[in-house]
mmCIF file of C-alpha atoms in Angstrom:
data_model
loop_
_atom_site.group_PDB
_atom_site.id
_atom_site.type_symbol
_atom_site.label_atom_id
_atom_site.label_comp_id
_atom_site.label_asym_id
_atom_site.label_seq_id
_atom_site.Cartn_x
_atom_site.Cartn_y
_atom_site.Cartn_z
ATOM 1 C CA GLY A 1 12.209 -3.361 17.729
ATOM 2 C CA GLN A 2 9.449 -0.822 17.686
ATOM 3 C CA GLN A 3 5.954 -2.275 17.247
ATOM 4 C CA VAL A 4 3.255 -0.066 15.767
ATOM 5 C CA GLN A 5 -0.412 -1.003 15.983
ATOM 6 C CA GLN A 6 -3.087 0.851 14.079
ATOM 7 C CA SER A 7 -6.810 0.681 14.600
ATOM 8 C CA PRO A 8 -9.260 0.246 13.113
ATOM 9 C CA ALA A 9 -7.827 -1.746 10.222
ATOM 10 C CA SER A 10 -10.620 -0.478 8.016
ATOM 11 C CA LEU A 11 -13.342 2.116 8.262
ATOM 12 C CA VAL A 12 -16.315 2.916 6.058
ATOM 13 C CA LEU A 13 -17.940 6.328 6.310
ATOM 14 C CA GLN A 14 -20.468 8.397 4.477
ATOM 15 C CA GLU A 15 -19.305 11.674 3.054
ATOM 16 C CA GLY A 16 -19.362 14.381 5.714
ATOM 17 C CA GLU A 17 -18.754 12.063 8.666
ATOM 18 C CA ASN A 18 -15.638 12.306 10.817
ATOM 19 C CA ALA A 19 -12.916 9.666 11.045
ATOM 20 C CA GLU A 20 -10.740 8.835 14.021
ATOM 21 C CA LEU A 21 -7.656 6.686 13.481
ATOM 22 C CA GLN A 22 -5.526 5.351 16.302
ATOM 23 C CA CYS A 23 -1.828 4.509 16.530
ATOM 24 C CA ASN A 24 -0.223 2.745 19.486
ATOM 25 C CA PHE A 25 3.473 1.991 19.790
ATOM 26 C CA SER A 26 5.575 -0.185 22.023
ATOM 27 C CA SER A 27 8.715 1.849 22.775
ATOM 28 C CA THR A 28 9.731 5.400 23.505
ATOM 29 C CA ALA A 29 9.461 7.574 20.419
ATOM 30 C CA THR A 30 10.476 11.078 19.497
ATOM 31 C CA ARG A 31 8.806 11.127 16.093
ATOM 32 C CA LEU A 32 5.320 10.275 14.910
ATOM 33 C CA GLN A 33 4.326 10.849 11.321
ATOM 34 C CA TRP A 34 1.129 10.179 9.408
ATOM 35 C CA PHE A 35 1.143 9.206 5.750
ATOM 36 C CA TYR A 36 -1.580 8.762 3.149
ATOM 37 C CA GLN A 37 -1.314 6.064 0.532
ATOM 38 C CA ARG A 38 -3.419 6.554 -2.555
ATOM 39 C CA PRO A 39 -5.222 3.663 -4.157
ATOM 40 C CA GLY A 40 -2.582 2.626 -6.654
ATOM 41 C CA GLY A 41 0.293 2.978 -4.245
ATOM 42 C CA SER A 42 2.162 6.280 -3.845
ATOM 43 C CA LEU A 43 2.637 7.669 -0.318
ATOM 44 C CA VAL A 44 2.348 11.259 0.817
ATOM 45 C CA SER A 45 3.425 12.702 4.142
ATOM 46 C CA LEU A 46 0.480 14.338 5.937
ATOM 47 C CA LEU A 47 1.724 15.439 9.334
ATOM 48 C CA SER A 48 4.729 15.133 11.574
ATOM 49 C CA ASN A 49 3.720 15.474 15.211
ATOM 50 C CA PRO A 50 6.057 14.307 17.978
ATOM 51 C CA SER A 51 3.802 15.490 20.807
ATOM 52 C CA GLY A 52 0.719 17.536 21.493
ATOM 53 C CA THR A 53 -1.886 18.547 18.947
ATOM 54 C CA LYS A 54 -1.322 19.751 15.420
ATOM 55 C CA HIS A 55 -3.833 20.889 12.811
ATOM 56 C CA THR A 56 -3.611 21.145 9.078
ATOM 57 C CA GLY A 57 -6.755 21.685 7.055
ATOM 58 C CA ARG A 58 -9.321 19.059 8.040
ATOM 59 C CA LEU A 59 -6.685 16.944 9.796
ATOM 60 C CA THR A 60 -5.918 16.989 13.506
ATOM 61 C CA SER A 61 -3.096 14.900 14.923
ATOM 62 C CA THR A 62 -2.796 14.298 18.651
ATOM 63 C CA THR A 63 0.211 12.534 20.130
ATOM 64 C CA VAL A 64 0.593 11.560 23.795
ATOM 65 C CA THR A 65 4.175 10.377 23.873
ATOM 66 C CA LYS A 66 4.286 9.164 27.477
ATOM 67 C CA GLU A 67 1.209 6.992 26.823
ATOM 68 C CA ARG A 68 2.696 5.769 23.523
ATOM 69 C CA ARG A 69 -0.291 6.642 21.414
ATOM 70 C CA GLY A 70 -1.353 8.973 18.691
ATOM 71 C CA SER A 71 -4.487 9.684 16.715
ATOM 72 C CA LEU A 72 -5.499 11.292 13.450
ATOM 73 C CA HIS A 73 -8.879 12.954 13.190
ATOM 74 C CA ILE A 74 -10.312 13.695 9.755
ATOM 75 C CA SER A 75 -13.262 16.037 9.843
ATOM 76 C CA SER A 76 -16.036 16.217 7.243
ATOM 77 C CA SER A 77 -14.666 13.326 5.217
ATOM 78 C CA GLN A 78 -14.730 13.523 1.422
ATOM 79 C CA ILE A 79 -14.730 10.790 -1.185
ATOM 80 C CA THR A 80 -11.207 11.818 -2.147
ATOM 81 C CA ASP A 81 -10.034 10.995 1.386
ATOM 82 C CA SER A 82 -10.447 7.306 0.577
ATOM 83 C CA GLY A 83 -7.204 5.395 0.807
ATOM 84 C CA THR A 84 -4.888 3.982 3.438
ATOM 85 C CA TYR A 85 -3.501 5.984 6.334
ATOM 86 C CA LEU A 86 -0.216 4.870 7.839
ATOM 87 C CA CYS A 87 1.322 5.811 11.133
ATOM 88 C CA ALA A 88 5.117 5.770 11.450
ATOM 89 C CA ILE A 89 7.145 5.953 14.632
ATOM 90 C CA GLY A 90 10.796 6.792 15.186
ATOM 91 C CA GLY A 91 13.137 7.213 18.081
ATOM 92 C CA THR A 92 16.604 8.704 18.049
ATOM 93 C CA GLY A 93 18.299 7.839 14.811
ATOM 94 C CA SER A 94 16.912 7.769 11.326
ATOM 95 C CA LYS A 95 14.673 4.699 11.186
ATOM 96 C CA LEU A 96 10.895 4.898 11.043
ATOM 97 C CA SER A 97 8.716 1.890 11.829
ATOM 98 C CA PHE A 98 5.353 1.758 10.095
ATOM 99 C CA GLY A 99 2.026 0.358 11.142
ATOM 100 C CA LYS A 100 0.033 -1.813 8.734
ATOM 101 C CA GLY A 101 -2.295 1.026 7.921
ATOM 102 C CA ALA A 102 -5.969 1.867 8.214
ATOM 103 C CA LYS A 103 -8.057 1.653 5.063
ATOM 104 C CA LEU A 104 -10.640 4.414 4.830
ATOM 105 C CA THR A 105 -13.531 4.222 2.397
ATOM 106 C CA VAL A 106 -15.783 7.257 2.037
ATOM 107 C CA SER A 107 -18.996 6.747 0.120
ATOM 108 C CA PRO A 108 -21.478 9.336 -1.231
ATOM 109 C CA GLU B 1 7.860 19.474 -3.796
ATOM 110 C CA ALA B 2 10.621 16.904 -3.438
ATOM 111 C CA ALA B 3 11.016 14.539 -6.346
ATOM 112 C CA VAL B 4 11.970 10.909 -5.904
ATOM 113 C CA THR B 5 12.021 8.823 -9.046
ATOM 114 C CA GLN B 6 12.145 5.046 -9.071
ATOM 115 C CA SER B 7 12.907 2.774 -11.979
ATOM 116 C CA PRO B 8 11.585 0.523 -13.231
ATOM 117 C CA ARG B 9 7.929 0.967 -12.250
ATOM 118 C CA SER B 10 7.419 -2.764 -12.502
ATOM 119 C CA LYS B 11 9.583 -5.785 -13.173
ATOM 120 C CA VAL B 12 9.230 -9.503 -13.611
ATOM 121 C CA ALA B 13 12.309 -11.486 -12.624
ATOM 122 C CA VAL B 14 13.196 -15.150 -12.574
ATOM 123 C CA THR B 15 14.181 -16.994 -9.429
ATOM 124 C CA GLY B 16 17.951 -16.866 -8.975
ATOM 125 C CA GLY B 17 18.398 -13.896 -11.248
ATOM 126 C CA LYS B 18 19.886 -10.535 -10.340
ATOM 127 C CA VAL B 19 17.626 -7.522 -9.937
ATOM 128 C CA THR B 20 18.610 -3.893 -9.489
ATOM 129 C CA LEU B 21 16.086 -1.262 -8.454
ATOM 130 C CA SER B 22 17.124 2.347 -8.869
ATOM 131 C CA CYS B 23 16.159 5.513 -7.075
ATOM 132 C CA HIS B 24 17.042 9.109 -7.895
ATOM 133 C CA GLN B 25 16.221 12.226 -5.884
ATOM 134 C CA THR B 26 16.711 15.809 -6.955
ATOM 135 C CA ASN B 27 16.357 17.697 -3.700
ATOM 136 C CA ASN B 28 19.741 17.465 -2.076
ATOM 137 C CA HIS B 29 18.445 15.193 0.686
ATOM 138 C CA ASP B 30 20.927 13.487 2.962
ATOM 139 C CA TYR B 31 18.915 10.406 3.839
ATOM 140 C CA MET B 32 17.603 7.783 1.480
ATOM 141 C CA TYR B 33 15.684 4.621 2.311
ATOM 142 C CA TRP B 34 14.426 1.428 0.737
ATOM 143 C CA TYR B 35 11.201 -0.103 2.068
ATOM 144 C CA ARG B 36 9.198 -3.071 0.944
ATOM 145 C CA GLN B 37 5.447 -3.372 1.293
ATOM 146 C CA ASP B 38 3.584 -6.639 1.510
ATOM 147 C CA THR B 39 -0.079 -7.217 2.149
ATOM 148 C CA GLY B 40 -0.515 -7.653 5.880
ATOM 149 C CA HIS B 41 2.942 -6.365 6.803
ATOM 150 C CA GLY B 42 2.896 -2.687 6.083
ATOM 151 C CA LEU B 43 6.173 -1.009 5.160
ATOM 152 C CA ARG B 44 9.424 -2.547 6.356
ATOM 153 C CA LEU B 45 12.851 -0.932 6.144
ATOM 154 C CA ILE B 46 15.473 -2.850 4.155
ATOM 155 C CA HIS B 47 18.467 -0.506 3.904
ATOM 156 C CA TYR B 48 19.105 3.181 4.324
ATOM 157 C CA SER B 49 21.909 5.656 3.832
ATOM 158 C CA TYR B 50 22.768 9.037 5.268
ATOM 159 C CA VAL B 51 25.781 9.827 3.100
ATOM 160 C CA ALA B 52 27.196 8.820 -0.258
ATOM 161 C CA ASP B 53 29.334 5.663 -0.324
ATOM 162 C CA SER B 54 27.831 4.395 2.930
ATOM 163 C CA THR B 55 24.781 2.236 3.623
ATOM 164 C CA GLU B 56 23.172 0.875 6.769
ATOM 165 C CA LYS B 57 21.081 -2.210 7.402
ATOM 166 C CA GLY B 58 17.450 -1.749 8.206
ATOM 167 C CA ASP B 59 15.102 -4.224 9.827
ATOM 168 C CA ILE B 60 15.013 -6.837 7.042
ATOM 169 C CA PRO B 61 18.330 -6.637 5.115
ATOM 170 C CA ASP B 62 18.833 -10.350 4.401
ATOM 171 C CA GLY B 63 18.907 -11.094 0.676
ATOM 172 C CA TYR B 64 19.403 -7.463 -0.281
ATOM 173 C CA LYS B 65 22.347 -5.175 -0.890
ATOM 174 C CA ALA B 66 22.310 -1.419 -1.276
ATOM 175 C CA SER B 67 24.555 1.051 -3.025
ATOM 176 C CA ARG B 68 24.751 4.849 -2.665
ATOM 177 C CA PRO B 69 27.262 6.025 -5.278
ATOM 178 C CA SER B 70 26.200 9.660 -4.984
ATOM 179 C CA GLN B 71 23.905 11.794 -2.867
ATOM 180 C CA GLU B 72 21.222 11.620 -5.564
ATOM 181 C CA ASN B 73 21.245 7.885 -6.290
ATOM 182 C CA PHE B 74 20.433 4.855 -4.171
ATOM 183 C CA SER B 75 20.075 1.343 -5.559
ATOM 184 C CA LEU B 76 18.687 -1.859 -4.128
ATOM 185 C CA ILE B 77 20.250 -5.066 -5.413
ATOM 186 C CA LEU B 78 18.862 -8.568 -5.223
ATOM 187 C CA GLU B 79 21.775 -10.817 -6.173
ATOM 188 C CA LEU B 80 19.722 -14.020 -6.196
ATOM 189 C CA ALA B 81 16.056 -13.141 -6.438
ATOM 190 C CA SER B 82 13.640 -15.438 -4.630
ATOM 191 C CA LEU B 83 9.876 -15.899 -4.698
ATOM 192 C CA SER B 84 9.612 -14.368 -1.210
ATOM 193 C CA GLN B 85 10.981 -11.089 -2.545
ATOM 194 C CA THR B 86 7.880 -10.472 -4.609
ATOM 195 C CA ALA B 87 6.580 -7.180 -3.213
ATOM 196 C CA VAL B 88 6.241 -3.477 -3.890
ATOM 197 C CA TYR B 89 9.430 -1.566 -3.154
ATOM 198 C CA PHE B 90 9.465 2.089 -2.172
ATOM 199 C CA CYS B 91 12.371 4.476 -2.088
ATOM 200 C CA ALA B 92 12.196 7.551 0.121
ATOM 201 C CA SER B 93 14.371 10.494 1.013
ATOM 202 C CA SER B 94 14.527 13.110 3.737
ATOM 203 C CA HIS B 95 16.718 16.062 4.562
ATOM 204 C CA ARG B 96 17.426 15.438 8.194
ATOM 205 C CA VAL B 97 16.344 12.964 10.797
ATOM 206 C CA THR B 98 14.288 14.735 13.389
ATOM 207 C CA ASN B 99 10.710 15.242 12.283
ATOM 208 C CA GLU B 100 11.615 15.785 8.683
ATOM 209 C CA ARG B 101 9.095 14.665 6.122
ATOM 210 C CA LEU B 102 9.813 11.569 4.086
ATOM 211 C CA PHE B 103 9.256 11.911 0.353
ATOM 212 C CA PHE B 104 8.419 8.658 -1.391
ATOM 213 C CA GLY B 105 8.798 7.483 -4.940
ATOM 214 C CA HIS B 106 5.883 5.850 -6.748
ATOM 215 C CA GLY B 107 7.071 2.360 -5.994
ATOM 216 C CA THR B 108 8.350 -0.583 -8.014
ATOM 217 C CA LYS B 109 6.208 -3.677 -8.265
ATOM 218 C CA LEU B 110 8.534 -6.681 -8.398
ATOM 219 C CA SER B 111 7.273 -10.126 -9.275
ATOM 220 C CA VAL B 112 9.707 -13.018 -8.960
ATOM 221 C CA LEU B 113 8.602 -16.139 -10.793
#
């Protein structure tokens, strides 16, 4: 099955610094989605980006499908950005495979 | 914003007992999913469904059954709960497959003792 590796596993930043999260996957994919999990558990979809570069607010997602990698850039991090960021990969069909997540801590 | 409601929010079950986790969505989504999350494993797909009265096995279906009696409702059933099924369970829904956002419920924390 699809293997999804995220790096780094954890990241500590000071407020205002930028974060770069990586996602590498083992098989051909037509879907890449980024999710945010709040401390306490609920998950929110951030971006769906199958290829190329996509921006929303302070988030930039870049996916290079043929190299089986994606990244999420968070600019000017804020304390409220703290939480876990998950990458999910899917091919044809409805199943998404998730990485283990990257825990981001933003301090004042 | 899509609404996915899970019940209960938490549950303590005894080994060998039957557990039913329920999920209800109000946005006319076709697809519904059950995932479990364990420390160190991320989210893993248990069962999913793309139409009422039909369910499909995900990546880790052993020990679980699923039921989709209507488009809005999707249940996860543990007939004989085991210690290894202690985890947080998330239900999600989406409208269509390709690049559609998944909307998650708040999760159910299940402890099997």
